[in-house]
Coordinates of C-alpha atoms in Angstrom, one line a residue:
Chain A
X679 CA 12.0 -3.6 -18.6
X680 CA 9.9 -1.1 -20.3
X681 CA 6.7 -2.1 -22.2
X682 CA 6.2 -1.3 -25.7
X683 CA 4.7 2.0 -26.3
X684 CA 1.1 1.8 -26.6
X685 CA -1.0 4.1 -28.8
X686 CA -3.5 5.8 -26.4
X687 CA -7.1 4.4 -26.9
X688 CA -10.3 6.4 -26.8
X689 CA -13.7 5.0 -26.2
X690 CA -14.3 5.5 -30.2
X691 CA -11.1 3.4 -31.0
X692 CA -11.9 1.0 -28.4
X693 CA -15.7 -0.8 -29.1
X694 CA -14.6 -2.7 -26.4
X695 CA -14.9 -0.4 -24.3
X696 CA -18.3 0.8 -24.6
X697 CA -19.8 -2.1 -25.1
X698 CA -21.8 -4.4 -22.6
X699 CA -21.6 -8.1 -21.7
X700 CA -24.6 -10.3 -22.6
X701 CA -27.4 -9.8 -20.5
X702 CA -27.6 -13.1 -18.9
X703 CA -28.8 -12.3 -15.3
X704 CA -28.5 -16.2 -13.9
X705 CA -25.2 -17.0 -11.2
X706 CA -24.3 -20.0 -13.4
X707 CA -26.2 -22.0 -16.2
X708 CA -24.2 -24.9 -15.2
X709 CA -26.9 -27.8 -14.8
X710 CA -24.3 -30.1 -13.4
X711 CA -23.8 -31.1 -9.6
X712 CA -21.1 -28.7 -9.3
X713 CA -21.1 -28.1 -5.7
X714 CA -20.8 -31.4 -4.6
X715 CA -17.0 -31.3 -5.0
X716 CA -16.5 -28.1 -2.6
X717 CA -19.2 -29.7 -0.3
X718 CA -17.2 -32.8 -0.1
X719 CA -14.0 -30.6 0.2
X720 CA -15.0 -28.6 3.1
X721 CA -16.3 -32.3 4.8
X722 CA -13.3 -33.5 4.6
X723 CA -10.7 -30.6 5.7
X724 CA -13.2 -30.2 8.5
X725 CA -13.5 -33.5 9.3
X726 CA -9.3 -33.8 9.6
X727 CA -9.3 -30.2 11.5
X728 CA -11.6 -31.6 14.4
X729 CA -9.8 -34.5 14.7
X730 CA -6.4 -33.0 14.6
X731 CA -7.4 -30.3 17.3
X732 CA -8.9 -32.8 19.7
X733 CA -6.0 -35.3 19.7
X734 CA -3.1 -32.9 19.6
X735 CA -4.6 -31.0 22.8
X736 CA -5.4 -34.9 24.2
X737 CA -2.3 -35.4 26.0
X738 CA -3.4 -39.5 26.2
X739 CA -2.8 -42.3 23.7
X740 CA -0.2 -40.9 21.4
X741 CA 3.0 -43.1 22.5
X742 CA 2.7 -47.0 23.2
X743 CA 5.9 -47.4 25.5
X744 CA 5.9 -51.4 24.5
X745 CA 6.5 -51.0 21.1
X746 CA 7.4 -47.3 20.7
X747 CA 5.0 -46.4 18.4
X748 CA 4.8 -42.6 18.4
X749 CA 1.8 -40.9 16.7
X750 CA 3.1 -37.5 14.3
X751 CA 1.1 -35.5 16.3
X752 CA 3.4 -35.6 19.1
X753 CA 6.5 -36.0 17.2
X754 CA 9.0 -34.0 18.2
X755 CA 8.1 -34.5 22.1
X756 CA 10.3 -31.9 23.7
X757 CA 9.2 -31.3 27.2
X758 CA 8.9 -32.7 30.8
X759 CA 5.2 -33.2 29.9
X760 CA 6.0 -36.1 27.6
X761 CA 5.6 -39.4 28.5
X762 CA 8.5 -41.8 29.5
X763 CA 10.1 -42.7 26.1
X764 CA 7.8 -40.4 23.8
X765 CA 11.0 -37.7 23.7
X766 CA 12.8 -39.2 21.4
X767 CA 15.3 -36.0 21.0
X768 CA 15.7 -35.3 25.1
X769 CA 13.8 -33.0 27.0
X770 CA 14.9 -29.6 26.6
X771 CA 11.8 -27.7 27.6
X772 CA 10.4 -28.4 31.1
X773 CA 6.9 -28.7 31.6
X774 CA 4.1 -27.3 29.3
X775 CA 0.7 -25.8 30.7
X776 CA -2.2 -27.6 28.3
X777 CA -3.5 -25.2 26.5
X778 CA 0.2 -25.8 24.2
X779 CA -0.2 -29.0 22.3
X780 CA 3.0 -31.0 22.9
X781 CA 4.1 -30.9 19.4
X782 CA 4.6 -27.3 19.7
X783 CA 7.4 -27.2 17.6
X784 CA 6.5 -28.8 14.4
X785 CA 2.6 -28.4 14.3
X786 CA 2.3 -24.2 13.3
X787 CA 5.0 -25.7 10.2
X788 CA 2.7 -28.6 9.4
X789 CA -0.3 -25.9 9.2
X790 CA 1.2 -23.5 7.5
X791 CA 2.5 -26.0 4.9
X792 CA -0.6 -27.4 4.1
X793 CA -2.0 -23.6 4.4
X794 CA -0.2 -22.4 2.1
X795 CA 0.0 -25.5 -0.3
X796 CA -0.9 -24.9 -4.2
X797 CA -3.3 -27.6 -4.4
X798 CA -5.1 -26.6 -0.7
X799 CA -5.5 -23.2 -1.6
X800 CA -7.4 -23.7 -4.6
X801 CA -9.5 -26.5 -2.4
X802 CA -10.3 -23.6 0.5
X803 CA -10.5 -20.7 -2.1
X804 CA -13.3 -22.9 -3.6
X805 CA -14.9 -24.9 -0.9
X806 CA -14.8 -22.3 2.0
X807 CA -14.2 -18.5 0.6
X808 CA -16.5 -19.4 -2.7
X809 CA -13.8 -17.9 -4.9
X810 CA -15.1 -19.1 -7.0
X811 CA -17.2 -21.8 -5.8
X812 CA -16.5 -23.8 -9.3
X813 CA -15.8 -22.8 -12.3
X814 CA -18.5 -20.5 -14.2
X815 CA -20.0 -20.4 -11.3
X816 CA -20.2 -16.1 -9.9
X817 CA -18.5 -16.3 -6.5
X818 CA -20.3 -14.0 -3.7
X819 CA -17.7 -11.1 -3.0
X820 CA -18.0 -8.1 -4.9
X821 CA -14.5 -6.9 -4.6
X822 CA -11.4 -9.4 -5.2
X823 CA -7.6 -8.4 -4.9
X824 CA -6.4 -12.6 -5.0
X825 CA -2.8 -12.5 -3.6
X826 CA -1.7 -9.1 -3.7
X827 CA -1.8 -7.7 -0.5
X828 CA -2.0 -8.6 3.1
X829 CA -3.3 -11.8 4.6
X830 CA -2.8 -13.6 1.2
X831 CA 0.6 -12.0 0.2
X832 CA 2.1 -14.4 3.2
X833 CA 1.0 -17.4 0.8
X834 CA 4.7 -16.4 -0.8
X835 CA 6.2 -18.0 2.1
X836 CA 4.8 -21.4 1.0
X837 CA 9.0 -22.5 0.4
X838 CA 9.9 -21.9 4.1
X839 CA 7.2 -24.1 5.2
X840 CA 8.2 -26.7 2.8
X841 CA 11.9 -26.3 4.2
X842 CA 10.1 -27.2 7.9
X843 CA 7.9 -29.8 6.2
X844 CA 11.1 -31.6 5.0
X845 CA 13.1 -31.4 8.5
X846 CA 9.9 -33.0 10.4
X847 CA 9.8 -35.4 7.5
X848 CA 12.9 -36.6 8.5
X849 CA 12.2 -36.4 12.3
X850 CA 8.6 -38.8 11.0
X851 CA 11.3 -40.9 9.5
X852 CA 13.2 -41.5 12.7
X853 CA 10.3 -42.1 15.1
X854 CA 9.2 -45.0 12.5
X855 CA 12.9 -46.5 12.8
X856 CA 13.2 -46.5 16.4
X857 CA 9.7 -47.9 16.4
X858 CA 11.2 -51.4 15.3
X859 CA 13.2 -51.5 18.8
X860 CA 10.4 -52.1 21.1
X861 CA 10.6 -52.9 25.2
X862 CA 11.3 -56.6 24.1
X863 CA 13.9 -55.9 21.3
X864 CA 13.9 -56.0 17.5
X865 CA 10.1 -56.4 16.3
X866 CA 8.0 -56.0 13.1
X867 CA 4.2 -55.8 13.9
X868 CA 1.4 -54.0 11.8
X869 CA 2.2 -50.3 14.0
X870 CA 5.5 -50.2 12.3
X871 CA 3.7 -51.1 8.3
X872 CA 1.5 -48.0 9.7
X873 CA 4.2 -45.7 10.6
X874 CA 6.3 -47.2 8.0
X875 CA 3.3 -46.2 5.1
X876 CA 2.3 -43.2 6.6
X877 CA 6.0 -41.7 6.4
X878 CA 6.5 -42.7 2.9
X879 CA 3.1 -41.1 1.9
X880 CA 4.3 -37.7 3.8
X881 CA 7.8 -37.9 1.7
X882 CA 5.6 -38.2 -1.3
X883 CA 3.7 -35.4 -0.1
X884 CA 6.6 -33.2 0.4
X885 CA 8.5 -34.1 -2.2
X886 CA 6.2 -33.2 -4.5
X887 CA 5.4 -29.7 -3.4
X888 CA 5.4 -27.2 -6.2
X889 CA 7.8 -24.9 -4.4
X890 CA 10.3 -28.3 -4.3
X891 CA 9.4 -28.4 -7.8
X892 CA 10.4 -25.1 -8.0
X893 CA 13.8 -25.1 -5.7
X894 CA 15.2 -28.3 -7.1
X895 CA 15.2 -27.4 -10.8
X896 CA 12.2 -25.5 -11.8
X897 CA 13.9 -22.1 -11.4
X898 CA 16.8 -22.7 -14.0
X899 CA 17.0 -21.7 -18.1
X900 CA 19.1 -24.4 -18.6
X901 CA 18.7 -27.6 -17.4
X902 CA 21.6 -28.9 -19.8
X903 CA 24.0 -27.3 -17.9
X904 CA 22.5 -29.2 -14.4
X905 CA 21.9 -32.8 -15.3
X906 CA 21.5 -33.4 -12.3
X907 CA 19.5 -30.9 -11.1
X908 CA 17.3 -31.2 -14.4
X909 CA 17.3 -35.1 -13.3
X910 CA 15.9 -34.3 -9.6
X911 CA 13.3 -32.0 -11.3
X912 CA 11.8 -34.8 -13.5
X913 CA 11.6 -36.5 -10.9
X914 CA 9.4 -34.4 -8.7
X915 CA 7.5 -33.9 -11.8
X916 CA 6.6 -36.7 -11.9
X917 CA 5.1 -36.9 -8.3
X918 CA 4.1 -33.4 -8.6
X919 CA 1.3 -34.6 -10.6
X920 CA -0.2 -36.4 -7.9
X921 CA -0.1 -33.7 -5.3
X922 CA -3.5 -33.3 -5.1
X923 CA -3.8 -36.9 -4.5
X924 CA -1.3 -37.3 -1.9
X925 CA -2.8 -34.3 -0.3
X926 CA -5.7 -36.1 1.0
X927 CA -4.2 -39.2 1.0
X928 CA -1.6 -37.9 3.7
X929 CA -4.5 -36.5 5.4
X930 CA -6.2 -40.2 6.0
X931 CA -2.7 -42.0 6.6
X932 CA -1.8 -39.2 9.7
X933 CA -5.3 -39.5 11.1
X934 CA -5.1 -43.3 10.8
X935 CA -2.0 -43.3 12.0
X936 CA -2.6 -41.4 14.9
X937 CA -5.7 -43.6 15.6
X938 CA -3.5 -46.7 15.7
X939 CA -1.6 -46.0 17.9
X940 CA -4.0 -44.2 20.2
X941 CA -6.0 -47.3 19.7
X942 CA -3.0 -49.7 20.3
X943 CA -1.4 -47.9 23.6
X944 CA -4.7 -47.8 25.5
X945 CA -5.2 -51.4 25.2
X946 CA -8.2 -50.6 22.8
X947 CA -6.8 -53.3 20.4
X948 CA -3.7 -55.3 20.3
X949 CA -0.8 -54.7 18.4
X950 CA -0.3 -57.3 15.3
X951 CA 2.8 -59.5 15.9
X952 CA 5.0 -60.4 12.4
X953 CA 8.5 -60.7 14.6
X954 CA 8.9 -60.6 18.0
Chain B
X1332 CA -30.4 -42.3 -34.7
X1333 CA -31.1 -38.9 -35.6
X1334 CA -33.2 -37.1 -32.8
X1335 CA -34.4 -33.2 -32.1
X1336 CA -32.5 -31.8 -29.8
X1337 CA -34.0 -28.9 -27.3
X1338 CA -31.6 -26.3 -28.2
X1339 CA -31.6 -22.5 -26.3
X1340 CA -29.5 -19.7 -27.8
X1341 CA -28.8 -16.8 -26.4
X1342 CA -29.6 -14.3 -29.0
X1343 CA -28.8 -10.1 -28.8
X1344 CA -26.3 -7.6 -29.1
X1345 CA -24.9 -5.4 -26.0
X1346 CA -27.9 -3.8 -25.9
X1347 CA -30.7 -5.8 -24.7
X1348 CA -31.2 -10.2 -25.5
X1349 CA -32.3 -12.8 -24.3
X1350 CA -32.3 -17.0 -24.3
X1351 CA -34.2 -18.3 -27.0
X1352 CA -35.9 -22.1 -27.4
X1353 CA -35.7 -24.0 -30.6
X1354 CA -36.1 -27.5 -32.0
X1355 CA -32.7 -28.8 -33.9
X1356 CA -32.4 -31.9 -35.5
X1357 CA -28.9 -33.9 -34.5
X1358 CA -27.7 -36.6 -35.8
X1359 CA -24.9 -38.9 -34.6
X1360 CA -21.3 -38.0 -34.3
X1361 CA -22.5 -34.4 -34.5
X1362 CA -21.3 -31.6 -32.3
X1363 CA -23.1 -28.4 -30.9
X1364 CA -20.9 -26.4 -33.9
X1365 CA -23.3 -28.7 -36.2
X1366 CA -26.7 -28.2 -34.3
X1367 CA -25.6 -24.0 -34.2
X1368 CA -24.9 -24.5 -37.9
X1369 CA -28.4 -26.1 -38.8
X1370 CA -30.6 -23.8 -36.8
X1371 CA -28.5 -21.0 -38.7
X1372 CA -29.3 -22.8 -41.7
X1373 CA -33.1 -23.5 -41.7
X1374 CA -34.6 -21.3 -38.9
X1375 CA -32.2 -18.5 -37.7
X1376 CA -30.3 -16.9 -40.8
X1377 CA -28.9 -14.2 -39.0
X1378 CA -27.9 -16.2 -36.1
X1379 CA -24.5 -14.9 -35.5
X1380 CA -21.5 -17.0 -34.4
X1381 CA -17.8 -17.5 -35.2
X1382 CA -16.4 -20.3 -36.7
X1383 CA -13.6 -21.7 -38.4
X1384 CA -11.9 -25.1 -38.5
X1385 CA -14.1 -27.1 -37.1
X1386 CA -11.5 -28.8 -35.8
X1387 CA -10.5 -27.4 -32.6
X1388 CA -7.4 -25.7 -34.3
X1389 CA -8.2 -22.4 -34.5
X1390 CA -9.9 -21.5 -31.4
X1391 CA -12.8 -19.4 -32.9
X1392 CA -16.0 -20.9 -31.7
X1393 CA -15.5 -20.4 -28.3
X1394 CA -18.5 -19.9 -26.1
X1395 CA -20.5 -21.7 -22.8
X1396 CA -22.6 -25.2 -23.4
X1397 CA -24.7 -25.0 -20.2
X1398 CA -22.7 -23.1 -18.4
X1399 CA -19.3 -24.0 -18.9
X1400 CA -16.8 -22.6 -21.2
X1401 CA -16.0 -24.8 -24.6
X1402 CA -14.9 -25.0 -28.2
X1403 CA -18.7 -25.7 -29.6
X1404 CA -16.7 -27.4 -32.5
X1405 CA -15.4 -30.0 -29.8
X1406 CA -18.1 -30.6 -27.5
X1407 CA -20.0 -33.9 -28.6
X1408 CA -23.5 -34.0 -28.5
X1409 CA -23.3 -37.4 -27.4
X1410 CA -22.1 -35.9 -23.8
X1411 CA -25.9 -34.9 -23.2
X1412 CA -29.1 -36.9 -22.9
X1413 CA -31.7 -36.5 -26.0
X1414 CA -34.3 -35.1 -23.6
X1415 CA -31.8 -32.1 -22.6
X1416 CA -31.7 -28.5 -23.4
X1417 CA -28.5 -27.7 -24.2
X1418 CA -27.8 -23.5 -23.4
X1419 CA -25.3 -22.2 -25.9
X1420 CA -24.5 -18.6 -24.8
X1421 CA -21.6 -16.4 -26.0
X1422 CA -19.0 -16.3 -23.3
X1423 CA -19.5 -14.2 -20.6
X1424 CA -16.5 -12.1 -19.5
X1425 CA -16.6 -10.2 -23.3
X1426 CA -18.3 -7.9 -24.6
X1427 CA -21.0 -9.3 -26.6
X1428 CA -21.1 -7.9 -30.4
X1429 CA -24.5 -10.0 -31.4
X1430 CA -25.5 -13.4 -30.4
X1431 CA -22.9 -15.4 -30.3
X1432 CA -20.2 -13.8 -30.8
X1433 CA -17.6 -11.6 -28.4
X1434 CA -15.4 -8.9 -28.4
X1435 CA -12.4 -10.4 -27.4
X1436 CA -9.7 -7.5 -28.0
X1437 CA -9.3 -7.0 -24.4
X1438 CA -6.7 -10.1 -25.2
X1439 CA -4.7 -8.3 -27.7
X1440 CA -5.0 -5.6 -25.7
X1441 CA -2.8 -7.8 -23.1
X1442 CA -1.0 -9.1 -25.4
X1443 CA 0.7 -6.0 -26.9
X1444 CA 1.4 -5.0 -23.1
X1445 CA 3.9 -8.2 -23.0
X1446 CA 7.3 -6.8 -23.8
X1447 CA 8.5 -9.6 -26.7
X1448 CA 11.2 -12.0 -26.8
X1449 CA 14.8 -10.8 -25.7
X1450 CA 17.8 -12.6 -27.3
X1451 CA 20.9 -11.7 -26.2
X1452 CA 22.2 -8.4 -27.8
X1453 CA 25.0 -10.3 -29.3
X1454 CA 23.0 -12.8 -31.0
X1455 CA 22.1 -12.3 -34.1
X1456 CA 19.3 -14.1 -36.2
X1457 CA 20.0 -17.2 -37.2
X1458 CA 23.1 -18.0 -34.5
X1459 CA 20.1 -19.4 -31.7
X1460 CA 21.0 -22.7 -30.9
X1461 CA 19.4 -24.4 -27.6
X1462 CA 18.9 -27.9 -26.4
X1463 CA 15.6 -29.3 -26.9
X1464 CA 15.6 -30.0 -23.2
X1465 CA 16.2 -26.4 -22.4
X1466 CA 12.9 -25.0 -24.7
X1467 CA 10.5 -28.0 -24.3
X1468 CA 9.0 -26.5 -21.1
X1469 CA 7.8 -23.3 -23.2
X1470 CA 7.1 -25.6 -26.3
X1471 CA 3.9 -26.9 -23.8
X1472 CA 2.5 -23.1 -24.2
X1473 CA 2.8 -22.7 -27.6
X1474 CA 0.2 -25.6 -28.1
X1475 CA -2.1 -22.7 -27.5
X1476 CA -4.9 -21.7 -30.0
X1477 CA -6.0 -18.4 -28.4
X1478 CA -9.2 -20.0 -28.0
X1479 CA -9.6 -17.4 -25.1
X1480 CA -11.8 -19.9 -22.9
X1481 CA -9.1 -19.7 -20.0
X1482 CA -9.5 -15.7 -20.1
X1483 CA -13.5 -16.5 -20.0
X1484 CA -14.1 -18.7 -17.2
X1485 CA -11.3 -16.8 -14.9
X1486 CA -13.0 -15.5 -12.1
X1487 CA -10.6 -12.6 -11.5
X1488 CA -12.3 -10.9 -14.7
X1489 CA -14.8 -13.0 -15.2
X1490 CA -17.2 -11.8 -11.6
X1491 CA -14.7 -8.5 -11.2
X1492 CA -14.9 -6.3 -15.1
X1493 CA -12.8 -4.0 -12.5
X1494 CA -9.7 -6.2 -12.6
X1495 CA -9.3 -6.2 -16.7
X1496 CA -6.8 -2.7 -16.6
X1497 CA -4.7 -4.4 -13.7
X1498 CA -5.0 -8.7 -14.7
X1499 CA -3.4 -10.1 -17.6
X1500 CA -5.0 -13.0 -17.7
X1501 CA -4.0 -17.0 -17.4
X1502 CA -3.4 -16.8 -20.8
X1503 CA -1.1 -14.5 -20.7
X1504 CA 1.3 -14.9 -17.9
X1505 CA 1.5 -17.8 -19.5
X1506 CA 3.1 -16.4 -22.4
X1507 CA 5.2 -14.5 -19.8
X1508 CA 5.9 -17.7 -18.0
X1509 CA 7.2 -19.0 -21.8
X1510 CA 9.6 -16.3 -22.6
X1511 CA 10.7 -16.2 -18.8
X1512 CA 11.7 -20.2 -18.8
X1513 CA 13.3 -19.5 -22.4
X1514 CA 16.6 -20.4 -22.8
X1515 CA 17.4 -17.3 -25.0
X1516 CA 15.7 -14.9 -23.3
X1517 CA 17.3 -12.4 -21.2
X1518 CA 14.9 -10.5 -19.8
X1519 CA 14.1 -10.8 -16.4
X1520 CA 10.2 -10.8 -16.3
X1521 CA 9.3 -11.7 -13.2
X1522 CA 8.6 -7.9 -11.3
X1523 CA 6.4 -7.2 -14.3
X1524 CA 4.6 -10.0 -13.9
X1525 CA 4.0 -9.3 -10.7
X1526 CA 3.5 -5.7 -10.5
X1527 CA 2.4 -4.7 -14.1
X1528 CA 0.4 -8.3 -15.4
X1529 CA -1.4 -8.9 -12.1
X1530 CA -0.1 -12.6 -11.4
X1531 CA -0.9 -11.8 -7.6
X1532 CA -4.7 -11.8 -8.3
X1533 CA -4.5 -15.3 -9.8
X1534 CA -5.5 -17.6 -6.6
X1535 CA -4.7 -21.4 -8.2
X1536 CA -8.2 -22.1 -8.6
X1537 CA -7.2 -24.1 -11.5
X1538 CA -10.6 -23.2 -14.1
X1539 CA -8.0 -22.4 -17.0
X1540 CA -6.2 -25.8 -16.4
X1541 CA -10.0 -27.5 -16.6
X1542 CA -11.5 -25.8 -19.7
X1543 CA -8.4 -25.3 -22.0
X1544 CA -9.1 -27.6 -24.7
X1545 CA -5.5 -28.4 -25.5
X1546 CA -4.8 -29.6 -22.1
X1547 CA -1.9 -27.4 -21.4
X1548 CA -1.2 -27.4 -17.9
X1549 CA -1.6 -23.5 -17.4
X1550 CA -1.9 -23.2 -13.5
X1551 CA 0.7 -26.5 -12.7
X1552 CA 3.5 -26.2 -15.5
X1553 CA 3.1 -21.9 -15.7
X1554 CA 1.5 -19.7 -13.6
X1555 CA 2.6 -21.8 -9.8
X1556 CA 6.1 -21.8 -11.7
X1557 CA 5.9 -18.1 -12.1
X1558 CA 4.6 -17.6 -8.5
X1559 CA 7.4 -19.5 -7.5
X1560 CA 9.9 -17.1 -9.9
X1561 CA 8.3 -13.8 -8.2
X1562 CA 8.5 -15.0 -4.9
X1563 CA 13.1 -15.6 -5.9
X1564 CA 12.6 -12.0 -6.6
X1565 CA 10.9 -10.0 -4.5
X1566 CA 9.5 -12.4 -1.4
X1567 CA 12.2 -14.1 -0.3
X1568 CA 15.1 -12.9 1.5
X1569 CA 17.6 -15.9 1.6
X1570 CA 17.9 -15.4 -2.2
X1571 CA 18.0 -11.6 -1.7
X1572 CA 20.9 -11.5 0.9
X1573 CA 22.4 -14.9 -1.5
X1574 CA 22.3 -12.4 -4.7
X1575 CA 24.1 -9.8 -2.9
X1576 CA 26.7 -12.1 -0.9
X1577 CA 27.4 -13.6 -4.5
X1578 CA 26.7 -10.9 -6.6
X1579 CA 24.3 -12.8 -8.5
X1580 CA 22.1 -10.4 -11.3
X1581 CA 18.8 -11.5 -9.5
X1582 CA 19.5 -15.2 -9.4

């Protein structure tokens, strides 16, 4: 579509454009504490990133063959390198040298999701790149092209990792069901209430994605003509508020999680007993 | 209580200025528009700023309280201790045209660059008709007063003057985000946004969500939404190849 025509502007028609900006030569006047929310930001994505790292290149402590607790960062376990029970699809790929983390499969997805997530990229763009480092507050770079080119164009692909997100969702999902069938049977202990939160928080999570905001409705003019597409939409809405919050929420619950069961399976602690 | 409030103004025009101390009496219930208004009134005459409402309507009085962009007809005084010095400067990513005040025509220079509402050709005035369901997502944008304070703290023109010819601003792909999620409108804005309104230099940082002062959720409810609309159009090839297999006019 064509813009309107637009009268030529000189610098004498334009004041704008020969005038200056006020001469105020401070980075910010902000007298607020405002970089202890980007300090605390880059703590805590560092914090998850160390611990991620270490446990999915671990090998040890991530499946508890009496109760079948699986930590999420082996799940899917696709190789010969898995332990006994811990391959809960088969073993399709023979062994893996260890420099590959065993959850090959689904944890470039997992990172790219969270990568490429709206509410993480404003959390890195503040914490870490300082761009800006808080509102009013000059960031360091002197040139800035945002998303328009190469690395940062790739943040477009943000949908396809939320389509991956939602299929190891459901693969979370299934490793906390079979986690009720332990070696003895049919059980309910506190491993499966873990699982069982931390898989509900991840749905909420990736449910509430903007891009799911954006495929399940968000993209129509007309949401009287999709009821139920308009109703899905209000839905996500609604959780799409939170999705800051269930951003580092999820973050806890997967480490937790993970800790659990690393805890439980090498006899650390013992698994709490409800039912069998 | 009335008490006297440690008050620094930026005072100057483009030329040269500089931060200024004075001594302002407040009272309570008062709000910096009231403390600008007395110092105007007994000490500085030709203090210049731009006012209106008072009211937080109109969106004139726009400037920084210690740093941060506000409506100086909104922000309390109460929000600050009696033994602070409250910085009142004009806002930062105009031009200044004396003191207070801003030249803030780069927005309507943006603003005529947006090409305007597009009915259908067949519709004449008066025949519109559209569920409130439909319109009530663009009906969040037009709670905006041009108050500007989302173009001001935005650090793509705010630290980079060399983005201004290329960036439209929050608050205007917002406006484009409104006419593209309009029921009537049949123009299909998202390229432009993209290629000729600069959406690809916002990065989410979420400042115009956090200073606009009628809460509209700019960077949730219009900007991602519009990042999400570009990306249908020219990022992603499943709706490419599913607009060709279908013959869909860009989805």
């Amino acid at each position: 579509m064509a813009s309107p025509p637009q009268t030529p502007q000189t610098p004498t028609d334009n004041p704008a454009a020969t005038r200056s900006r006020a001469s105020i030569t401070a980075r910010t006047l902000r007298t607020d504490r405002w970089w202890v929310p980007p300090l605390l930001t880059t703590l805590g994505l560092a914090a998850f990133v160390i611990y991620a790292t270490v446990r999915s290149f671990m090998r040890t402590g991530y499946y508890d063959a009496e109760q079948h607790y699986l930590t999420p960062f082996y799940s899917p376990c696709l190789s010969d390198s898995c332990v006994a029970g811990s391959a809960h699809f088969g073993t399709p790929i023979g062994e893996l040298p260890g420099f590959i983390p065993l959850a090959f499969l689904s944890l470039p997805f997992l990172l790219g999701f969270r990568l490429t997530c709206y509410y993480y990229r404003k959390a890195y763009y503040r914490s870490i790149w300082f761009s800006p480092p808080a509102c009013a507050v000059a960031e360091p770079h002197a040139k800035y092209t945002g998303e328009t080119r190469l690395p940062l164009i790739v943040q477009n692909a943000h949908r396809y990792f939320f389509y991956a997100a939602f299929v190891i969702a459901l693969i979370n999902t299934y490793d906390a069901i079979l986690a009720f069938g332990g070696e003895n049977g049919v059980g309910f202990g506190l491993g499966n209430v873990v699982l069982l939160v931390n898989v509900v928080l991840l749905w909420a999570y990736t449910l509430s994605c903007h891009s799911c905001r954006h495929v399940t409705g968000g993209r129509m003019k007309h949401f009287s003509k999709n009821p139920v597409r308009y109703w899905i939409w209000t839905q996500v809405s609604r959780l799409n508020v939170r999705h800051m919050q269930f951003a580092w929420i999820t973050l806890a619950t997967l480490a937790l999680t993970d800790l659990y069961v690393w805890l439980v399976s090498t006899d650390v602690i013992t698994d709490l007993r409800f039912i069998n | 209580m009335g008490y006297q409030a440690k008050l620094r103004v930026w005072r100057g025009d483009d030329g040269s200025g500089d931060l200024q101390d004075f001594t302002v009496e407040a009272n309570e219930g008062e709000v910096v528009l009231d403390l600008i208004h007395r110092l105007q009134a007994t000490q500085v005459p030709d203090l210049a700023v731009r006012w209106n409402c008072k009211a937080g309507k109109c969106g004139s009085c726009s400037a920084e309280v210690n740093g941060r962009p506000r409506l100086l007809c909104m922000t309390r005084m109460s929000i600050f201790s009696e033994d602070e010095t409250i910085t009142v400067t004009p806002m930062r990513t105009f031009p200044v045209i004396r003191d207070l005040v801003t030249d803030v025509s780069y927005n309507y220079t943006k603003a005529r660059e947006i090409p305007s509402f597009t009915p259908p050709e067949d519709l004449k005035p008066g025949e519109y008709r559209m569920q409130q369901v439909d319109v009530q997502r663009s009906q969040e944008f037009r709670k905006c007063i041009e108050c500007f304070l989302c173009q001001d703290t935005c650090h793509v023109i705010r630290d980079h003057e060399e983005n201004k010819t290329a960036f439209a601003g929050p608050r205007y792909l917002m406006r484009i985000a409104e006419l593209e999620m309009h029921p009537l409108d049949v123009a299909d804005r998202r390229n432009e946004a993209q290629t000729d309104h600069g959406l690809g230099y916002c990065n989410i940082t979420k400042c115009c969500t956090e200073v606009c002062p009628e809460n509209i959720h700019i960077t949730d409810n219009a900007l991602i939404p519009m990042k999400e609309r570009v990306a249908d159009r020219r990022y992603d090839p499943i709706v490419w190849l599913g607009n060709k297999l279908f013959r869909r006019n860009g989805g």
